[in-house]
Amino acid sequence: MTIDRRGWLALSVVGLAFAASLSSLGNAFAYDDNLAILINPRVHTLAAPWAAFAESYWPVDRGGGLYRPLTVLLFAGQWAVGQGRPFLFHLVNVLLYAGLSALVFWWALALLPEGAAWLVAALFAVHPVHVEAVGNVVGQAELTAALAVVLAVGLYLRWRQAAPLAPLTGRQVGLLALLYLGACTTKEHGIVLPGLLLAAEATVLAHGAGGWRARVARLRPLYLVLTLLALVFLAVRTRVLGSFAGDLSAQSFQSLGAWPRLLTMLALVPQWIRLLYWPAHLQADYSPQETRVIHTPDATVLLGALLLLSIIGIGLRFRRDRPVIA
């Protein structure tokens, strides 16, 4: 079997991801790893795997909260194979990250020239901000959800580009639905997948796809299925956790109303941007205890709002003539 140019480029991206993350293989369990895996008896057995879908992610004696049944099952499988040693967990993280980096290259090829797509994937593979997801075992939930979401978006782009005037087949809708369920049940932020697909429709897939009424008719079955799955996931999650949010609340935010929560989040936007563009200072904990609660607007809040509005403005400005930028 011969490897073509794109195959070698993909392998080079995988190599960069390995080089950036192999040092984590010697890590022990740390921080949330201890509660979620090391002293959690539910991941020490595979006797009743379906029980994970009726239990919270965090053990009840640790407060309960969150709903990630597929992640619990993945941890249980690795515990059984590796006999509880952290090495296998970290190896799986590195392999997931390398595979995800290659998938980012494949996804970018649907939108960009070969060289630009490689640069995107190479930057993803070596970006320091990913160390928390790769270096900590519990970050495996983020990696697995990302794999499902990136694969789903990549497939959607390619299917729609190949046949822009045809509806998705039942098999295609079914595969996207399975990926959506996998993303949601590994980490809850996988629920945003339909929004990402709609963003693709509004930008890179907007041209040559016919009128909007025809597009809605072609895509209605997919989005109805995804909406139904989202509602079922939220209903099951609420039933298991006892409430929509569950019992796991950020202590420093419990007494805050909507306005100070909004201000606090806006003040964090500059930090998000800084971590993406200049990750010179990373830390192991970004919990609410590390976050300054803001009750009245200040310069940081205004900067955060300005950054968000600027990003939205750039997207709207370039939506038609530079859809990939949008």
mmCIF file of C-alpha atoms in Angstrom:
data_model
loop_
_atom_site.group_PDB
_atom_site.id
_atom_site.type_symbol
_atom_site.label_atom_id
_atom_site.label_comp_id
_atom_site.label_asym_id
_atom_site.label_seq_id
_atom_site.Cartn_x
_atom_site.Cartn_y
_atom_site.Cartn_z
ATOM 1 C CA MET A 1 0.000 0.000 0.000
ATOM 2 C CA THR A 2 1.363 3.391 -0.964
ATOM 3 C CA ILE A 3 0.772 6.588 0.988
ATOM 4 C CA ASP A 4 -0.042 9.689 -1.018
ATOM 5 C CA ARG A 5 0.984 13.249 -0.192
ATOM 6 C CA ARG A 6 -2.024 13.912 1.986
ATOM 7 C CA GLY A 7 -1.396 10.683 3.859
ATOM 8 C CA TRP A 8 2.140 11.802 4.689
ATOM 9 C CA LEU A 9 0.864 15.214 5.767
ATOM 10 C CA ALA A 10 -1.672 13.527 8.051
ATOM 11 C CA LEU A 11 1.065 11.330 9.521
ATOM 12 C CA SER A 12 3.195 14.405 10.179
ATOM 13 C CA VAL A 13 0.296 15.964 12.104
ATOM 14 C CA VAL A 14 -0.028 12.765 14.137
ATOM 15 C CA GLY A 15 3.715 12.911 14.817
ATOM 16 C CA LEU A 16 3.425 16.482 16.085
ATOM 17 C CA ALA A 17 0.565 15.495 18.390
ATOM 18 C CA PHE A 18 2.615 12.602 19.783
ATOM 19 C CA ALA A 19 5.669 14.811 20.271
ATOM 20 C CA ALA A 20 3.598 17.386 22.124
ATOM 21 C CA SER A 21 1.866 14.908 24.439
ATOM 22 C CA LEU A 22 4.088 11.863 25.009
ATOM 23 C CA SER A 23 5.523 13.385 28.190
ATOM 24 C CA SER A 24 2.107 12.865 29.810
ATOM 25 C CA LEU A 25 2.488 9.059 29.701
ATOM 26 C CA GLY A 26 4.388 9.118 32.991
ATOM 27 C CA ASN A 27 1.681 11.066 34.798
ATOM 28 C CA ALA A 28 -0.155 9.567 37.744
ATOM 29 C CA PHE A 29 -3.791 10.243 38.569
ATOM 30 C CA ALA A 30 -4.223 13.877 39.604
ATOM 31 C CA TYR A 31 -6.948 16.310 40.603
ATOM 32 C CA ASP A 32 -10.349 15.073 39.367
ATOM 33 C CA ASP A 33 -8.795 11.792 38.182
ATOM 34 C CA ASN A 34 -8.688 10.638 41.787
ATOM 35 C CA LEU A 35 -12.393 11.209 42.443
ATOM 36 C CA ALA A 36 -13.670 10.085 39.059
ATOM 37 C CA ILE A 37 -11.452 7.011 38.651
ATOM 38 C CA LEU A 38 -9.004 6.062 41.404
ATOM 39 C CA ILE A 39 -11.451 5.931 44.343
ATOM 40 C CA ASN A 40 -14.644 5.524 42.315
ATOM 41 C CA PRO A 41 -15.863 1.905 42.671
ATOM 42 C CA ARG A 42 -18.280 2.294 39.735
ATOM 43 C CA VAL A 43 -15.404 2.328 37.225
ATOM 44 C CA HIS A 44 -13.691 -0.651 38.876
ATOM 45 C CA THR A 45 -16.139 -3.167 37.445
ATOM 46 C CA LEU A 46 -17.893 -3.999 34.191
ATOM 47 C CA ALA A 47 -20.481 -6.213 35.871
ATOM 48 C CA ALA A 48 -23.460 -3.937 35.125
ATOM 49 C CA PRO A 49 -22.442 -1.620 32.302
ATOM 50 C CA TRP A 50 -25.964 -0.288 31.634
ATOM 51 C CA ALA A 51 -26.108 1.045 35.195
ATOM 52 C CA ALA A 52 -23.889 3.911 34.046
ATOM 53 C CA PHE A 53 -26.846 5.328 32.100
ATOM 54 C CA ALA A 54 -28.903 5.601 35.304
ATOM 55 C CA GLU A 55 -26.231 7.247 37.464
ATOM 56 C CA SER A 56 -24.507 10.602 37.679
ATOM 57 C CA TYR A 57 -20.921 11.021 36.529
ATOM 58 C CA TRP A 58 -19.663 11.997 39.981
ATOM 59 C CA PRO A 59 -20.304 9.481 42.777
ATOM 60 C CA VAL A 60 -23.280 10.350 44.977
ATOM 61 C CA ASP A 61 -21.090 10.479 48.103
ATOM 62 C CA ARG A 62 -19.054 13.155 46.309
ATOM 63 C CA GLY A 63 -22.070 15.302 45.570
ATOM 64 C CA GLY A 64 -23.296 13.679 42.368
ATOM 65 C CA GLY A 65 -23.673 15.888 39.337
ATOM 66 C CA LEU A 66 -23.017 15.751 35.600
ATOM 67 C CA TYR A 67 -24.172 12.988 33.274
ATOM 68 C CA ARG A 68 -21.516 11.240 31.178
ATOM 69 C CA PRO A 69 -22.404 7.539 31.022
ATOM 70 C CA LEU A 70 -20.265 6.689 28.014
ATOM 71 C CA THR A 71 -17.229 8.252 29.671
ATOM 72 C CA VAL A 72 -17.824 6.140 32.791
ATOM 73 C CA LEU A 73 -17.972 2.998 30.621
ATOM 74 C CA LEU A 74 -14.767 3.956 28.814
ATOM 75 C CA PHE A 75 -13.018 4.459 32.137
ATOM 76 C CA ALA A 76 -14.305 1.090 33.381
ATOM 77 C CA GLY A 77 -12.983 -0.682 30.296
ATOM 78 C CA GLN A 78 -9.549 0.885 30.659
ATOM 79 C CA TRP A 79 -9.466 0.077 34.375
ATOM 80 C CA ALA A 80 -10.193 -3.578 33.588
ATOM 81 C CA VAL A 81 -7.604 -3.850 30.805
ATOM 82 C CA GLY A 82 -4.877 -1.867 32.565
ATOM 83 C CA GLN A 83 -5.642 -3.224 36.042
ATOM 84 C CA GLY A 84 -6.051 0.283 37.397
ATOM 85 C CA ARG A 85 -2.674 1.589 36.305
ATOM 86 C CA PRO A 86 -2.698 5.190 35.068
ATOM 87 C CA PHE A 87 -0.391 4.450 32.109
ATOM 88 C CA LEU A 88 -3.135 2.953 29.923
ATOM 89 C CA PHE A 89 -5.473 5.871 30.617
ATOM 90 C CA HIS A 90 -2.803 8.359 29.593
ATOM 91 C CA LEU A 91 -1.889 6.286 26.543
ATOM 92 C CA VAL A 92 -5.527 6.337 25.430
ATOM 93 C CA ASN A 93 -5.557 10.127 25.881
ATOM 94 C CA VAL A 94 -2.478 10.517 23.675
ATOM 95 C CA LEU A 95 -3.911 8.201 21.006
ATOM 96 C CA LEU A 96 -7.223 10.062 21.042
ATOM 97 C CA TYR A 97 -5.404 13.374 20.698
ATOM 98 C CA ALA A 98 -3.282 12.142 17.799
ATOM 99 C CA GLY A 99 -6.370 10.788 16.047
ATOM 100 C CA LEU A 100 -8.258 14.011 16.687
ATOM 101 C CA SER A 101 -5.404 16.067 15.220
ATOM 102 C CA ALA A 102 -5.460 13.944 12.055
ATOM 103 C CA LEU A 103 -9.239 14.369 11.932
ATOM 104 C CA VAL A 104 -8.851 18.147 12.180
ATOM 105 C CA PHE A 105 -6.568 17.983 9.111
ATOM 106 C CA TRP A 106 -9.154 15.918 7.226
ATOM 107 C CA TRP A 107 -11.910 18.322 8.272
ATOM 108 C CA ALA A 108 -9.883 21.396 7.259
ATOM 109 C CA LEU A 109 -9.216 19.897 3.812
ATOM 110 C CA ALA A 110 -12.932 20.318 3.087
ATOM 111 C CA LEU A 111 -12.536 24.092 3.413
ATOM 112 C CA LEU A 112 -8.924 25.067 2.763
ATOM 113 C CA PRO A 113 -6.024 24.407 0.395
ATOM 114 C CA GLU A 114 -3.765 21.548 1.416
ATOM 115 C CA GLY A 115 -1.022 23.719 2.913
ATOM 116 C CA ALA A 116 -3.405 25.879 4.927
ATOM 117 C CA ALA A 117 -5.263 22.804 6.183
ATOM 118 C CA TRP A 118 -1.972 21.310 7.359
ATOM 119 C CA LEU A 119 -1.074 24.518 9.216
ATOM 120 C CA VAL A 120 -4.443 24.490 10.963
ATOM 121 C CA ALA A 121 -4.025 20.870 12.073
ATOM 122 C CA ALA A 122 -0.366 21.332 13.037
ATOM 123 C CA LEU A 123 -1.229 24.297 15.241
ATOM 124 C CA PHE A 124 -4.034 22.281 16.815
ATOM 125 C CA ALA A 125 -1.646 19.385 17.473
ATOM 126 C CA VAL A 126 0.937 21.463 19.339
ATOM 127 C CA HIS A 127 -1.247 24.120 20.966
ATOM 128 C CA PRO A 128 -0.360 24.329 24.688
ATOM 129 C CA VAL A 129 -3.943 25.065 25.736
ATOM 130 C CA HIS A 130 -4.840 21.421 25.067
ATOM 131 C CA VAL A 131 -2.549 20.153 27.826
ATOM 132 C CA GLU A 132 -5.359 20.015 30.383
ATOM 133 C CA ALA A 133 -7.519 17.770 28.189
ATOM 134 C CA VAL A 134 -4.580 15.479 27.335
ATOM 135 C CA GLY A 135 -2.537 15.531 30.540
ATOM 136 C CA ASN A 136 -5.418 14.786 32.917
ATOM 137 C CA VAL A 137 -7.247 11.487 32.481
ATOM 138 C CA VAL A 138 -10.681 13.070 32.963
ATOM 139 C CA GLY A 139 -9.909 15.196 29.916
ATOM 140 C CA GLN A 140 -10.638 12.049 27.942
ATOM 141 C CA ALA A 141 -14.288 13.124 28.005
ATOM 142 C CA GLU A 142 -13.386 16.273 26.073
ATOM 143 C CA LEU A 143 -11.230 14.359 23.597
ATOM 144 C CA THR A 144 -13.910 11.759 22.894
ATOM 145 C CA ALA A 145 -16.665 14.349 22.510
ATOM 146 C CA ALA A 146 -14.398 16.364 20.205
ATOM 147 C CA LEU A 147 -13.732 13.318 18.039
ATOM 148 C CA ALA A 148 -17.455 12.742 17.590
ATOM 149 C CA VAL A 149 -18.223 16.410 16.871
ATOM 150 C CA VAL A 150 -15.325 17.022 14.461
ATOM 151 C CA LEU A 151 -16.078 13.796 12.590
ATOM 152 C CA ALA A 152 -19.765 14.727 12.338
ATOM 153 C CA VAL A 153 -19.023 18.230 11.054
ATOM 154 C CA GLY A 154 -16.469 16.894 8.570
ATOM 155 C CA LEU A 155 -18.865 14.292 7.204
ATOM 156 C CA TYR A 156 -21.666 16.845 6.971
ATOM 157 C CA LEU A 157 -19.471 19.279 5.046
ATOM 158 C CA ARG A 158 -18.328 16.664 2.570
ATOM 159 C CA TRP A 159 -21.775 15.165 2.027
ATOM 160 C CA ARG A 160 -23.354 18.583 1.476
ATOM 161 C CA GLN A 161 -20.536 19.708 -0.827
ATOM 162 C CA ALA A 162 -20.793 16.527 -2.908
ATOM 163 C CA ALA A 163 -24.578 16.774 -3.341
ATOM 164 C CA PRO A 164 -25.753 20.279 -2.362
ATOM 165 C CA LEU A 165 -29.185 19.872 -3.951
ATOM 166 C CA ALA A 166 -29.945 16.407 -2.576
ATOM 167 C CA PRO A 167 -31.297 15.497 0.871
ATOM 168 C CA LEU A 168 -29.136 13.465 3.198
ATOM 169 C CA THR A 169 -29.777 9.730 3.045
ATOM 170 C CA GLY A 170 -31.241 7.795 5.926
ATOM 171 C CA ARG A 171 -27.854 6.171 6.547
ATOM 172 C CA GLN A 172 -26.154 9.562 6.696
ATOM 173 C CA VAL A 173 -28.745 10.935 9.102
ATOM 174 C CA GLY A 174 -28.388 7.805 11.238
ATOM 175 C CA LEU A 175 -24.605 8.121 11.428
ATOM 176 C CA LEU A 176 -24.793 11.798 12.410
ATOM 177 C CA ALA A 177 -27.381 10.893 15.056
ATOM 178 C CA LEU A 178 -25.089 8.212 16.530
ATOM 179 C CA LEU A 179 -22.171 10.630 16.633
ATOM 180 C CA TYR A 180 -24.398 13.203 18.318
ATOM 181 C CA LEU A 181 -25.465 10.725 20.997
ATOM 182 C CA GLY A 182 -21.841 9.714 21.518
ATOM 183 C CA ALA A 183 -20.756 13.323 21.939
ATOM 184 C CA CYS A 184 -23.560 14.185 24.383
ATOM 185 C CA THR A 185 -23.015 11.118 26.565
ATOM 186 C CA THR A 186 -19.261 11.645 26.857
ATOM 187 C CA LYS A 187 -19.382 15.341 27.720
ATOM 188 C CA GLU A 188 -22.436 17.549 27.756
ATOM 189 C CA HIS A 189 -21.057 20.316 25.547
ATOM 190 C CA GLY A 190 -21.413 17.895 22.630
ATOM 191 C CA ILE A 191 -25.011 19.123 22.523
ATOM 192 C CA VAL A 192 -23.891 22.143 20.430
ATOM 193 C CA LEU A 193 -23.329 20.007 17.302
ATOM 194 C CA PRO A 194 -26.562 21.119 15.535
ATOM 195 C CA GLY A 195 -25.484 24.731 16.024
ATOM 196 C CA LEU A 196 -22.158 24.010 14.337
ATOM 197 C CA LEU A 197 -23.926 22.368 11.403
ATOM 198 C CA LEU A 198 -26.227 25.379 11.079
ATOM 199 C CA ALA A 199 -23.182 27.671 11.154
ATOM 200 C CA ALA A 200 -21.728 25.698 8.264
ATOM 201 C CA GLU A 201 -25.017 26.081 6.373
ATOM 202 C CA ALA A 202 -24.969 29.843 6.927
ATOM 203 C CA THR A 203 -21.372 30.276 5.739
ATOM 204 C CA VAL A 204 -19.354 27.735 3.741
ATOM 205 C CA LEU A 205 -22.415 25.873 2.414
ATOM 206 C CA ALA A 206 -24.557 28.913 1.667
ATOM 207 C CA HIS A 207 -23.637 29.248 -2.015
ATOM 208 C CA GLY A 208 -25.003 27.030 -4.751
ATOM 209 C CA ALA A 209 -27.405 25.214 -2.450
ATOM 210 C CA GLY A 210 -30.666 26.592 -3.814
ATOM 211 C CA GLY A 211 -33.216 28.796 -2.051
ATOM 212 C CA TRP A 212 -33.610 28.679 1.682
ATOM 213 C CA ARG A 213 -37.045 27.052 1.514
ATOM 214 C CA ALA A 214 -35.678 24.164 -0.524
ATOM 215 C CA ARG A 215 -32.719 23.820 1.838
ATOM 216 C CA VAL A 216 -35.010 23.716 4.862
ATOM 217 C CA ALA A 217 -37.089 20.998 3.219
ATOM 218 C CA ARG A 218 -33.996 18.900 2.418
ATOM 219 C CA LEU A 219 -32.459 19.257 5.864
ATOM 220 C CA ARG A 220 -35.625 19.094 7.975
ATOM 221 C CA PRO A 221 -35.384 15.330 8.729
ATOM 222 C CA LEU A 222 -31.825 15.634 10.060
ATOM 223 C CA TYR A 223 -32.534 18.577 12.327
ATOM 224 C CA LEU A 224 -35.773 17.062 13.588
ATOM 225 C CA VAL A 225 -33.860 13.902 14.544
ATOM 226 C CA LEU A 226 -31.076 15.886 16.240
ATOM 227 C CA THR A 227 -33.612 18.052 18.105
ATOM 228 C CA LEU A 228 -35.449 14.960 19.317
ATOM 229 C CA LEU A 229 -32.195 13.394 20.501
ATOM 230 C CA ALA A 230 -31.233 16.583 22.337
ATOM 231 C CA LEU A 231 -34.602 16.661 24.116
ATOM 232 C CA VAL A 232 -34.360 12.981 25.052
ATOM 233 C CA PHE A 233 -30.805 13.453 26.338
ATOM 234 C CA LEU A 234 -31.822 16.463 28.460
ATOM 235 C CA ALA A 235 -34.874 14.616 29.796
ATOM 236 C CA VAL A 236 -32.845 11.542 30.797
ATOM 237 C CA ARG A 237 -30.114 13.719 32.260
ATOM 238 C CA THR A 238 -32.683 15.684 34.304
ATOM 239 C CA ARG A 239 -34.326 12.464 35.515
ATOM 240 C CA VAL A 240 -30.998 10.961 36.617
ATOM 241 C CA LEU A 241 -29.664 14.107 38.278
ATOM 242 C CA GLY A 242 -32.977 15.142 39.822
ATOM 243 C CA SER A 243 -32.986 18.596 38.221
ATOM 244 C CA PHE A 244 -31.954 20.267 34.978
ATOM 245 C CA ALA A 245 -28.645 21.537 36.379
ATOM 246 C CA GLY A 246 -28.020 18.645 38.763
ATOM 247 C CA ASP A 247 -26.540 18.959 42.227
ATOM 248 C CA LEU A 248 -23.103 20.075 41.132
ATOM 249 C CA SER A 249 -23.091 23.870 41.304
ATOM 250 C CA ALA A 250 -20.195 26.306 41.364
ATOM 251 C CA GLN A 251 -20.205 27.431 44.991
ATOM 252 C CA SER A 252 -19.050 30.967 44.284
ATOM 253 C CA PHE A 253 -21.892 31.407 41.759
ATOM 254 C CA GLN A 254 -24.770 29.899 43.764
ATOM 255 C CA SER A 255 -26.037 33.200 45.188
ATOM 256 C CA LEU A 256 -25.511 35.217 42.007
ATOM 257 C CA GLY A 257 -28.309 36.442 39.782
ATOM 258 C CA ALA A 258 -28.236 36.497 35.994
ATOM 259 C CA TRP A 259 -26.650 39.968 35.695
ATOM 260 C CA PRO A 260 -23.457 39.336 37.749
ATOM 261 C CA ARG A 261 -23.085 35.915 36.085
ATOM 262 C CA LEU A 262 -23.191 37.602 32.672
ATOM 263 C CA LEU A 263 -20.660 40.239 33.736
ATOM 264 C CA THR A 264 -18.363 37.583 35.209
ATOM 265 C CA MET A 265 -18.434 35.553 31.989
ATOM 266 C CA LEU A 266 -17.826 38.616 29.815
ATOM 267 C CA ALA A 267 -14.777 39.435 31.921
ATOM 268 C CA LEU A 268 -13.397 35.976 31.123
ATOM 269 C CA VAL A 269 -13.572 36.470 27.339
ATOM 270 C CA PRO A 270 -10.173 38.280 27.186
ATOM 271 C CA GLN A 271 -8.651 35.358 29.090
ATOM 272 C CA TRP A 272 -10.105 32.867 26.576
ATOM 273 C CA ILE A 273 -8.666 34.894 23.701
ATOM 274 C CA ARG A 274 -5.323 35.177 25.469
ATOM 275 C CA LEU A 275 -5.154 31.428 26.057
ATOM 276 C CA LEU A 276 -5.760 30.784 22.361
ATOM 277 C CA TYR A 277 -3.343 33.364 20.961
ATOM 278 C CA TRP A 278 -0.714 33.721 23.692
ATOM 279 C CA PRO A 279 -0.775 30.767 26.109
ATOM 280 C CA ALA A 280 2.347 31.866 27.938
ATOM 281 C CA HIS A 281 0.791 31.222 31.348
ATOM 282 C CA LEU A 282 -1.234 28.072 31.924
ATOM 283 C CA GLN A 283 -2.600 26.760 35.209
ATOM 284 C CA ALA A 284 -4.086 23.491 36.362
ATOM 285 C CA ASP A 285 -7.235 24.953 37.868
ATOM 286 C CA TYR A 286 -9.671 27.407 36.259
ATOM 287 C CA SER A 287 -12.431 26.692 38.756
ATOM 288 C CA PRO A 288 -14.795 29.423 40.037
ATOM 289 C CA GLN A 289 -12.569 29.882 43.066
ATOM 290 C CA GLU A 290 -9.991 31.238 40.630
ATOM 291 C CA THR A 291 -12.532 33.545 38.980
ATOM 292 C CA ARG A 292 -13.235 37.103 40.088
ATOM 293 C CA VAL A 293 -16.978 37.598 40.541
ATOM 294 C CA ILE A 294 -18.085 40.931 39.049
ATOM 295 C CA HIS A 295 -21.190 42.832 40.119
ATOM 296 C CA THR A 296 -20.778 46.075 38.166
ATOM 297 C CA PRO A 297 -19.295 46.589 34.680
ATOM 298 C CA ASP A 298 -15.604 47.447 34.537
ATOM 299 C CA ALA A 299 -12.908 47.735 31.849
ATOM 300 C CA THR A 300 -12.451 43.962 31.608
ATOM 301 C CA VAL A 301 -16.167 43.428 31.047
ATOM 302 C CA LEU A 302 -16.226 46.112 28.355
ATOM 303 C CA LEU A 303 -13.183 44.557 26.670
ATOM 304 C CA GLY A 304 -14.847 41.148 26.702
ATOM 305 C CA ALA A 305 -18.050 42.535 25.205
ATOM 306 C CA LEU A 306 -16.047 44.393 22.542
ATOM 307 C CA LEU A 307 -14.142 41.222 21.604
ATOM 308 C CA LEU A 308 -17.347 39.208 21.265
ATOM 309 C CA LEU A 309 -19.040 41.898 19.188
ATOM 310 C CA SER A 310 -15.945 42.170 16.997
ATOM 311 C CA ILE A 311 -15.904 38.423 16.345
ATOM 312 C CA ILE A 312 -19.605 38.469 15.452
ATOM 313 C CA GLY A 313 -19.049 41.517 13.243
ATOM 314 C CA ILE A 314 -16.188 39.845 11.371
ATOM 315 C CA GLY A 315 -18.336 36.787 10.802
ATOM 316 C CA LEU A 316 -21.215 38.847 9.410
ATOM 317 C CA ARG A 317 -18.900 41.006 7.302
ATOM 318 C CA PHE A 318 -17.215 38.089 5.561
ATOM 319 C CA ARG A 319 -20.138 35.633 5.487
ATOM 320 C CA ARG A 320 -20.734 36.003 1.748
ATOM 321 C CA ASP A 321 -17.369 36.773 0.153
ATOM 322 C CA ARG A 322 -15.057 35.035 2.667
ATOM 323 C CA PRO A 323 -17.227 32.269 4.154
ATOM 324 C CA VAL A 324 -14.322 30.249 5.581
ATOM 325 C CA ILE A 325 -13.188 33.268 7.616
ATOM 326 C CA ALA A 326 -16.766 33.702 8.810
#
